[in-house]
Every structure is written in structure tokens, then in C-alpha cells.
Amino acid sequence: MQISTGDILRKAVVEQTSLGKQAGEFINRGALVPDGLIVNLVAERLQEKDCQSGFLLDGFPRTIPQAESLDEILKTMGLTLNCVLLVQVPQNIIVERLAGRRTCKKCGALCHVVFNPPKQAGVCDRCGGELYQRDDDREQTITHRLQVYENQTAPLVNYYSQRGLLRTVDGVGEIAQIRARVIAALGDLVQ
Ligand code: AMP
């Protein structure tokens, strides 16, 4: 099961739940949502039935305190992390990818105006929903998000490599190529 904290937060913002009201402003300016909110959200999500046969955390943890909390959460569940995947992409390519990314309002599918364009502009290939550009995918906000990554998330590379959990993949190239590299890096963990 893939658990994306970003997807959960965006849905909460659209639905105007209490979590969404607290998180919306942070997301739009490219800042991290406070650790306490995210940790509770993940702890609750992992209790659901669809996580019982395993899960992949996407976008979490993003800070050292989140990683420490994740260790605690897993401990209480009697689980340990199998691996942490680091997909390496130079900053200029990240900016190009995010600035051209479009997201479906209805099903959340992703495409790119140049690298993976929809058959009909503005319309999702998968469900016919409307494509939009996330506020935090605008160039100025992307630059800020990259700074936040360097300051708060990059230290996790050491945190997990010291624990022997880090597997690194070159994220430059075609989607299919990168997918094959990810599967090869996960090796024994995927059938
Ligand atoms: P993403 O879709 O993973 O790029 O996340 C989009 C935004 O949601 C981030 O820029 C943060 O504002 C917020 N967010 C998602 N995951 C986390 C997290 N683990 N910790 C703090 N904020 C998060």
C-alpha cells in the first residue's frame, strides 16, 4: 500500500477538515506541516487494514524528529523498516519536472506538459478529470521547497545510511528506465 502524506494532506485541504485547515497554509507556501500533525496522521493511517501486508511511505519522514517518531510507531506495531529509497536528481531537473507537472483534481494522477503530456490538454487520460497545477509547483515555491529539503530532509540520508537501510537510485532518465532501476534496487523486497 502506498501512503503519500502529501496526497492525504491535499485531500484534507479540499475537504476542509480540521487537519486541512491547519495544513493548507504551510503547503501553499512550500513549508513543512508541523511534525506533530504529520506523525499523528501517519500513526493513524498505518492502523488501517490495507497496511497489514506492508506499505510504502511516500513523502514521510521529512525531518529527523519524524524519523525518530516513525521508529517509535513501528516499534509499537512490532515492525521494522525494510529499506529507504533515495532517488537522486539534480536540482535543475527537479525544477523542470515540478514546474511542468499537472495533477488530476479527481483521481490525483500525474502527468507532465512536456515529458508525459495528456492526450487532450487539461484533461486527465485516466479518468477525464480536470488537470491543474499545484500552487506549490510554481517556480518560486519550488525553489523554497528545495531549500527546505536541504535544511530539514537531507540529514535523513545520513540517519538511514548509518543504519544500513539506504538504497540509492539515479533518478535521471526516462520514466520506464527509472522504474526498472527502482525495482532492481528493491530487489528481494518486490516480487
Ligand atoms: P508532497 O506531495 O510529498 O510533495 O507534499 C506536499 C506538501 O505537503 C509539502 O510541501 C508539505 O507542505 C506537506 N507535507 C507532505 N508530507 C509532509 C511531511 N512528511 N512533513 C511535513 N510536511 C509534509
mmCIF file of C-alpha atoms and ligand atoms in Angstrom:
data_model
loop_
_atom_site.group_PDB
_atom_site.id
_atom_site.type_symbol
_atom_site.label_atom_id
_atom_site.label_comp_id
_atom_site.label_asym_id
_atom_site.label_seq_id
_atom_site.Cartn_x
_atom_site.Cartn_y
_atom_site.Cartn_z
ATOM 1 C CA MET A 1 0.000 0.000 0.000
ATOM 2 C CA GLN A 2 1.374 3.421 -0.960
ATOM 3 C CA ILE A 3 0.850 6.086 1.714
ATOM 4 C CA SER A 4 1.556 9.603 0.446
ATOM 5 C CA THR A 5 1.371 12.204 3.217
ATOM 6 C CA GLY A 6 1.138 14.931 0.527
ATOM 7 C CA ASP A 7 -1.919 13.255 -1.067
ATOM 8 C CA ILE A 8 -3.610 12.816 2.323
ATOM 9 C CA LEU A 9 -2.984 16.471 3.194
ATOM 10 C CA ARG A 10 -4.210 17.803 -0.170
ATOM 11 C CA LYS A 11 -7.427 15.787 0.185
ATOM 12 C CA ALA A 12 -7.904 17.161 3.721
ATOM 13 C CA VAL A 13 -7.440 20.713 2.366
ATOM 14 C CA VAL A 14 -10.081 20.181 -0.351
ATOM 15 C CA GLU A 15 -12.479 18.652 2.179
ATOM 16 C CA GLN A 16 -11.741 21.476 4.660
ATOM 17 C CA THR A 17 -11.309 19.070 7.563
ATOM 18 C CA SER A 18 -9.664 20.327 10.740
ATOM 19 C CA LEU A 19 -6.329 18.840 9.529
ATOM 20 C CA GLY A 20 -6.810 20.501 6.127
ATOM 21 C CA LYS A 21 -7.479 23.903 7.701
ATOM 22 C CA GLN A 22 -4.290 23.650 9.756
ATOM 23 C CA ALA A 23 -2.123 22.313 6.918
ATOM 24 C CA GLY A 24 -3.269 24.352 3.896
ATOM 25 C CA GLU A 25 -1.253 27.479 4.528
ATOM 26 C CA PHE A 26 2.013 25.554 5.086
ATOM 27 C CA ILE A 27 1.545 23.525 1.896
ATOM 28 C CA ASN A 28 0.812 26.533 -0.299
ATOM 29 C CA ARG A 29 3.974 28.333 0.718
ATOM 30 C CA GLY A 30 6.116 25.213 0.342
ATOM 31 C CA ALA A 31 6.822 24.858 4.068
ATOM 32 C CA LEU A 32 6.620 21.640 6.028
ATOM 33 C CA VAL A 33 3.498 20.954 8.039
ATOM 34 C CA PRO A 34 4.386 20.718 11.794
ATOM 35 C CA ASP A 35 5.800 17.322 12.811
ATOM 36 C CA GLY A 36 3.095 16.640 15.424
ATOM 37 C CA LEU A 37 0.280 16.824 12.861
ATOM 38 C CA ILE A 38 2.061 14.577 10.364
ATOM 39 C CA VAL A 39 3.163 11.982 12.893
ATOM 40 C CA ASN A 40 -0.398 11.548 14.222
ATOM 41 C CA LEU A 41 -1.724 11.287 10.704
ATOM 42 C CA VAL A 42 0.763 8.546 9.769
ATOM 43 C CA ALA A 43 0.308 6.656 13.048
ATOM 44 C CA GLU A 44 -3.459 6.526 12.452
ATOM 45 C CA ARG A 45 -3.173 5.650 8.758
ATOM 46 C CA LEU A 46 -0.864 2.694 9.452
ATOM 47 C CA GLN A 47 -3.512 1.140 11.715
ATOM 48 C CA GLU A 48 -5.858 0.673 8.756
ATOM 49 C CA LYS A 49 -6.459 -2.764 7.344
ATOM 50 C CA ASP A 50 -4.905 -2.093 3.932
ATOM 51 C CA CYS A 51 -1.492 -1.618 5.598
ATOM 52 C CA GLN A 52 -1.431 -5.052 7.180
ATOM 53 C CA SER A 53 0.506 -6.712 4.366
ATOM 54 C CA GLY A 54 3.061 -3.916 4.043
ATOM 55 C CA PHE A 55 3.290 -0.282 2.985
ATOM 56 C CA LEU A 56 5.470 2.225 1.188
ATOM 57 C CA LEU A 57 5.734 5.667 2.765
ATOM 58 C CA ASP A 58 5.952 8.441 0.163
ATOM 59 C CA GLY A 59 6.988 11.883 1.412
ATOM 60 C CA PHE A 60 7.467 10.759 5.010
ATOM 61 C CA PRO A 61 9.591 11.115 7.099
ATOM 62 C CA ARG A 62 10.881 14.527 6.066
ATOM 63 C CA THR A 63 12.660 15.568 9.280
ATOM 64 C CA ILE A 64 14.818 13.819 11.883
ATOM 65 C CA PRO A 65 12.074 14.118 14.577
ATOM 66 C CA GLN A 66 9.627 12.487 12.128
ATOM 67 C CA ALA A 67 12.102 9.641 11.523
ATOM 68 C CA GLU A 68 12.511 9.151 15.280
ATOM 69 C CA SER A 69 8.725 9.113 15.707
ATOM 70 C CA LEU A 70 8.431 6.600 12.877
ATOM 71 C CA ASP A 71 10.863 4.311 14.716
ATOM 72 C CA GLU A 72 8.581 4.536 17.767
ATOM 73 C CA ILE A 73 5.397 3.936 15.779
ATOM 74 C CA LEU A 74 6.883 0.859 14.086
ATOM 75 C CA LYS A 75 8.206 -0.442 17.391
ATOM 76 C CA THR A 76 4.741 -0.344 18.945
ATOM 77 C CA MET A 77 3.449 -2.193 15.871
ATOM 78 C CA GLY A 78 6.211 -4.824 16.132
ATOM 79 C CA LEU A 79 7.618 -3.811 12.735
ATOM 80 C CA THR A 80 10.956 -2.564 11.365
ATOM 81 C CA LEU A 81 11.780 -0.657 8.186
ATOM 82 C CA ASN A 82 12.994 -2.842 5.307
ATOM 83 C CA CYS A 83 14.682 -0.066 3.358
ATOM 84 C CA VAL A 84 14.749 3.624 2.482
ATOM 85 C CA LEU A 85 14.942 4.633 -1.167
ATOM 86 C CA LEU A 86 16.826 7.789 -2.193
ATOM 87 C CA VAL A 87 16.090 8.876 -5.776
ATOM 88 C CA GLN A 88 18.833 11.304 -6.819
ATOM 89 C CA VAL A 89 18.011 14.069 -9.314
ATOM 90 C CA PRO A 90 19.946 17.332 -9.925
ATOM 91 C CA GLN A 91 18.117 20.499 -8.857
ATOM 92 C CA ASN A 92 17.670 21.937 -12.374
ATOM 93 C CA ILE A 93 15.878 18.769 -13.499
ATOM 94 C CA ILE A 94 13.708 18.759 -10.361
ATOM 95 C CA VAL A 95 12.585 22.324 -11.149
ATOM 96 C CA GLU A 96 11.817 21.379 -14.775
ATOM 97 C CA ARG A 97 9.799 18.339 -13.700
ATOM 98 C CA LEU A 98 7.797 20.064 -10.966
ATOM 99 C CA ALA A 99 7.056 23.240 -12.938
ATOM 100 C CA GLY A 100 5.581 21.159 -15.791
ATOM 101 C CA ARG A 101 3.744 18.713 -13.567
ATOM 102 C CA ARG A 102 -0.044 18.639 -13.720
ATOM 103 C CA THR A 103 -2.272 16.779 -11.255
ATOM 104 C CA CYS A 104 -5.803 15.479 -11.778
ATOM 105 C CA LYS A 105 -8.367 17.120 -9.477
ATOM 106 C CA LYS A 106 -10.474 13.979 -9.477
ATOM 107 C CA CYS A 107 -8.145 10.956 -9.263
ATOM 108 C CA GLY A 108 -4.761 12.518 -8.379
ATOM 109 C CA ALA A 109 -2.984 11.043 -11.458
ATOM 110 C CA LEU A 110 0.139 12.920 -12.559
ATOM 111 C CA CYS A 111 1.399 13.981 -15.968
ATOM 112 C CA HIS A 112 3.870 16.477 -17.410
ATOM 113 C CA VAL A 113 3.193 19.087 -20.075
ATOM 114 C CA VAL A 114 6.384 18.132 -21.997
ATOM 115 C CA PHE A 115 7.677 14.746 -20.813
ATOM 116 C CA ASN A 116 4.376 12.886 -20.416
ATOM 117 C CA PRO A 117 1.649 15.087 -21.940
ATOM 118 C CA PRO A 118 -2.061 14.206 -21.697
ATOM 119 C CA LYS A 119 -3.792 13.272 -24.983
ATOM 120 C CA GLN A 120 -6.058 16.307 -24.579
ATOM 121 C CA ALA A 121 -4.629 19.424 -22.914
ATOM 122 C CA GLY A 122 -6.004 19.953 -19.404
ATOM 123 C CA VAL A 123 -7.823 16.593 -19.295
ATOM 124 C CA CYS A 124 -6.716 13.526 -17.325
ATOM 125 C CA ASP A 125 -6.036 10.459 -19.566
ATOM 126 C CA ARG A 126 -7.036 8.086 -16.771
ATOM 127 C CA CYS A 127 -10.422 9.449 -15.661
ATOM 128 C CA GLY A 128 -11.260 12.515 -17.786
ATOM 129 C CA GLY A 129 -10.939 14.802 -14.716
ATOM 130 C CA GLU A 130 -9.583 18.340 -14.847
ATOM 131 C CA LEU A 131 -5.796 18.782 -14.635
ATOM 132 C CA TYR A 132 -4.415 21.606 -12.516
ATOM 133 C CA GLN A 133 -1.052 22.952 -11.395
ATOM 134 C CA ARG A 134 -0.443 22.613 -7.658
ATOM 135 C CA ASP A 135 0.218 26.015 -6.037
ATOM 136 C CA ASP A 136 3.464 24.611 -4.647
ATOM 137 C CA ASP A 137 4.581 23.537 -8.157
ATOM 138 C CA ARG A 138 5.059 27.179 -9.178
ATOM 139 C CA GLU A 139 8.696 28.066 -9.719
ATOM 140 C CA GLN A 140 9.187 30.403 -6.745
ATOM 141 C CA THR A 141 7.669 27.911 -4.324
ATOM 142 C CA ILE A 142 9.716 25.058 -5.814
ATOM 143 C CA THR A 143 12.938 26.953 -5.015
ATOM 144 C CA HIS A 144 11.758 27.359 -1.425
ATOM 145 C CA ARG A 145 10.830 23.660 -1.191
ATOM 146 C CA LEU A 146 14.320 22.709 -2.342
ATOM 147 C CA GLN A 147 15.823 24.865 0.418
ATOM 148 C CA VAL A 148 13.526 23.226 2.950
ATOM 149 C CA TYR A 149 14.681 19.829 1.628
ATOM 150 C CA GLU A 150 18.382 20.752 2.067
ATOM 151 C CA ASN A 151 17.849 22.101 5.590
ATOM 152 C CA GLN A 152 15.380 19.630 7.040
ATOM 153 C CA THR A 153 15.190 16.467 4.940
ATOM 154 C CA ALA A 154 18.731 15.911 3.572
ATOM 155 C CA PRO A 155 20.054 14.987 7.086
ATOM 156 C CA LEU A 156 17.915 11.837 6.816
ATOM 157 C CA VAL A 157 20.338 10.454 4.224
ATOM 158 C CA ASN A 158 22.963 10.031 6.954
ATOM 159 C CA TYR A 159 20.390 8.920 9.512
ATOM 160 C CA TYR A 160 19.358 5.979 7.344
ATOM 161 C CA SER A 161 22.719 5.171 5.731
ATOM 162 C CA GLN A 162 24.234 4.796 9.228
ATOM 163 C CA ARG A 163 21.525 2.237 9.924
ATOM 164 C CA GLY A 164 22.344 0.366 6.705
ATOM 165 C CA LEU A 165 18.873 0.996 5.283
ATOM 166 C CA LEU A 166 19.610 3.375 2.409
ATOM 167 C CA ARG A 167 19.386 2.271 -1.234
ATOM 168 C CA THR A 168 20.182 4.910 -3.862
ATOM 169 C CA VAL A 169 18.800 5.163 -7.379
ATOM 170 C CA ASP A 170 19.776 7.500 -10.228
ATOM 171 C CA GLY A 171 16.557 9.398 -10.994
ATOM 172 C CA VAL A 172 17.704 10.904 -14.313
ATOM 173 C CA GLY A 173 16.269 9.368 -17.483
ATOM 174 C CA GLU A 174 13.011 8.046 -18.915
ATOM 175 C CA ILE A 175 10.175 7.008 -16.596
ATOM 176 C CA ALA A 176 10.479 3.333 -17.622
ATOM 177 C CA GLN A 177 14.258 3.333 -17.049
ATOM 178 C CA ILE A 178 13.937 4.813 -13.575
ATOM 179 C CA ARG A 179 11.143 2.401 -12.717
ATOM 180 C CA ALA A 180 13.413 -0.511 -13.706
ATOM 181 C CA ARG A 181 16.220 0.901 -11.530
ATOM 182 C CA VAL A 182 13.862 1.241 -8.562
ATOM 183 C CA ILE A 183 12.660 -2.338 -8.935
ATOM 184 C CA ALA A 184 16.265 -3.563 -9.209
ATOM 185 C CA ALA A 185 17.247 -1.573 -6.092
ATOM 186 C CA LEU A 186 14.344 -3.005 -4.118
ATOM 187 C CA GLY A 187 15.439 -6.469 -5.274
ATOM 188 C CA ASP A 188 14.249 -9.034 -2.758
ATOM 189 C CA LEU A 189 11.504 -6.713 -1.441
ATOM 190 C CA VAL A 190 9.366 -6.842 -4.609
ATOM 191 C CA GLN A 191 8.133 -9.941 -6.391
HETATM 192 P P1 AMP B 1 4.416 16.175 -1.453
HETATM 193 O O1 AMP B 1 3.164 15.850 -2.201
HETATM 194 O O2 AMP B 1 5.031 14.988 -0.789
HETATM 195 O O3 AMP B 1 5.389 16.975 -2.276
HETATM 196 O O4 AMP B 1 3.976 17.132 -0.238
HETATM 197 C C1 AMP B 1 3.379 18.394 -0.490
HETATM 198 C C2 AMP B 1 3.419 19.254 0.763
HETATM 199 O O5 AMP B 1 2.709 18.623 1.837
HETATM 200 C C3 AMP B 1 4.811 19.514 1.332
HETATM 201 O O6 AMP B 1 5.474 20.572 0.679
HETATM 202 C C4 AMP B 1 4.478 19.849 2.787
HETATM 203 O O7 AMP B 1 3.913 21.139 2.909
HETATM 204 C C5 AMP B 1 3.377 18.862 3.080
HETATM 205 N N1 AMP B 1 3.939 17.565 3.547
HETATM 206 C C6 AMP B 1 3.841 16.345 2.932
HETATM 207 N N2 AMP B 1 4.483 15.397 3.634
HETATM 208 C C7 AMP B 1 4.999 16.029 4.733
HETATM 209 C C8 AMP B 1 5.784 15.605 5.839
HETATM 210 N N3 AMP B 1 6.199 14.345 5.977
HETATM 211 N N4 AMP B 1 6.128 16.549 6.774
HETATM 212 C C9 AMP B 1 5.724 17.828 6.666
HETATM 213 N N5 AMP B 1 5.002 18.296 5.640
HETATM 214 C C10 AMP B 1 4.629 17.422 4.672
#
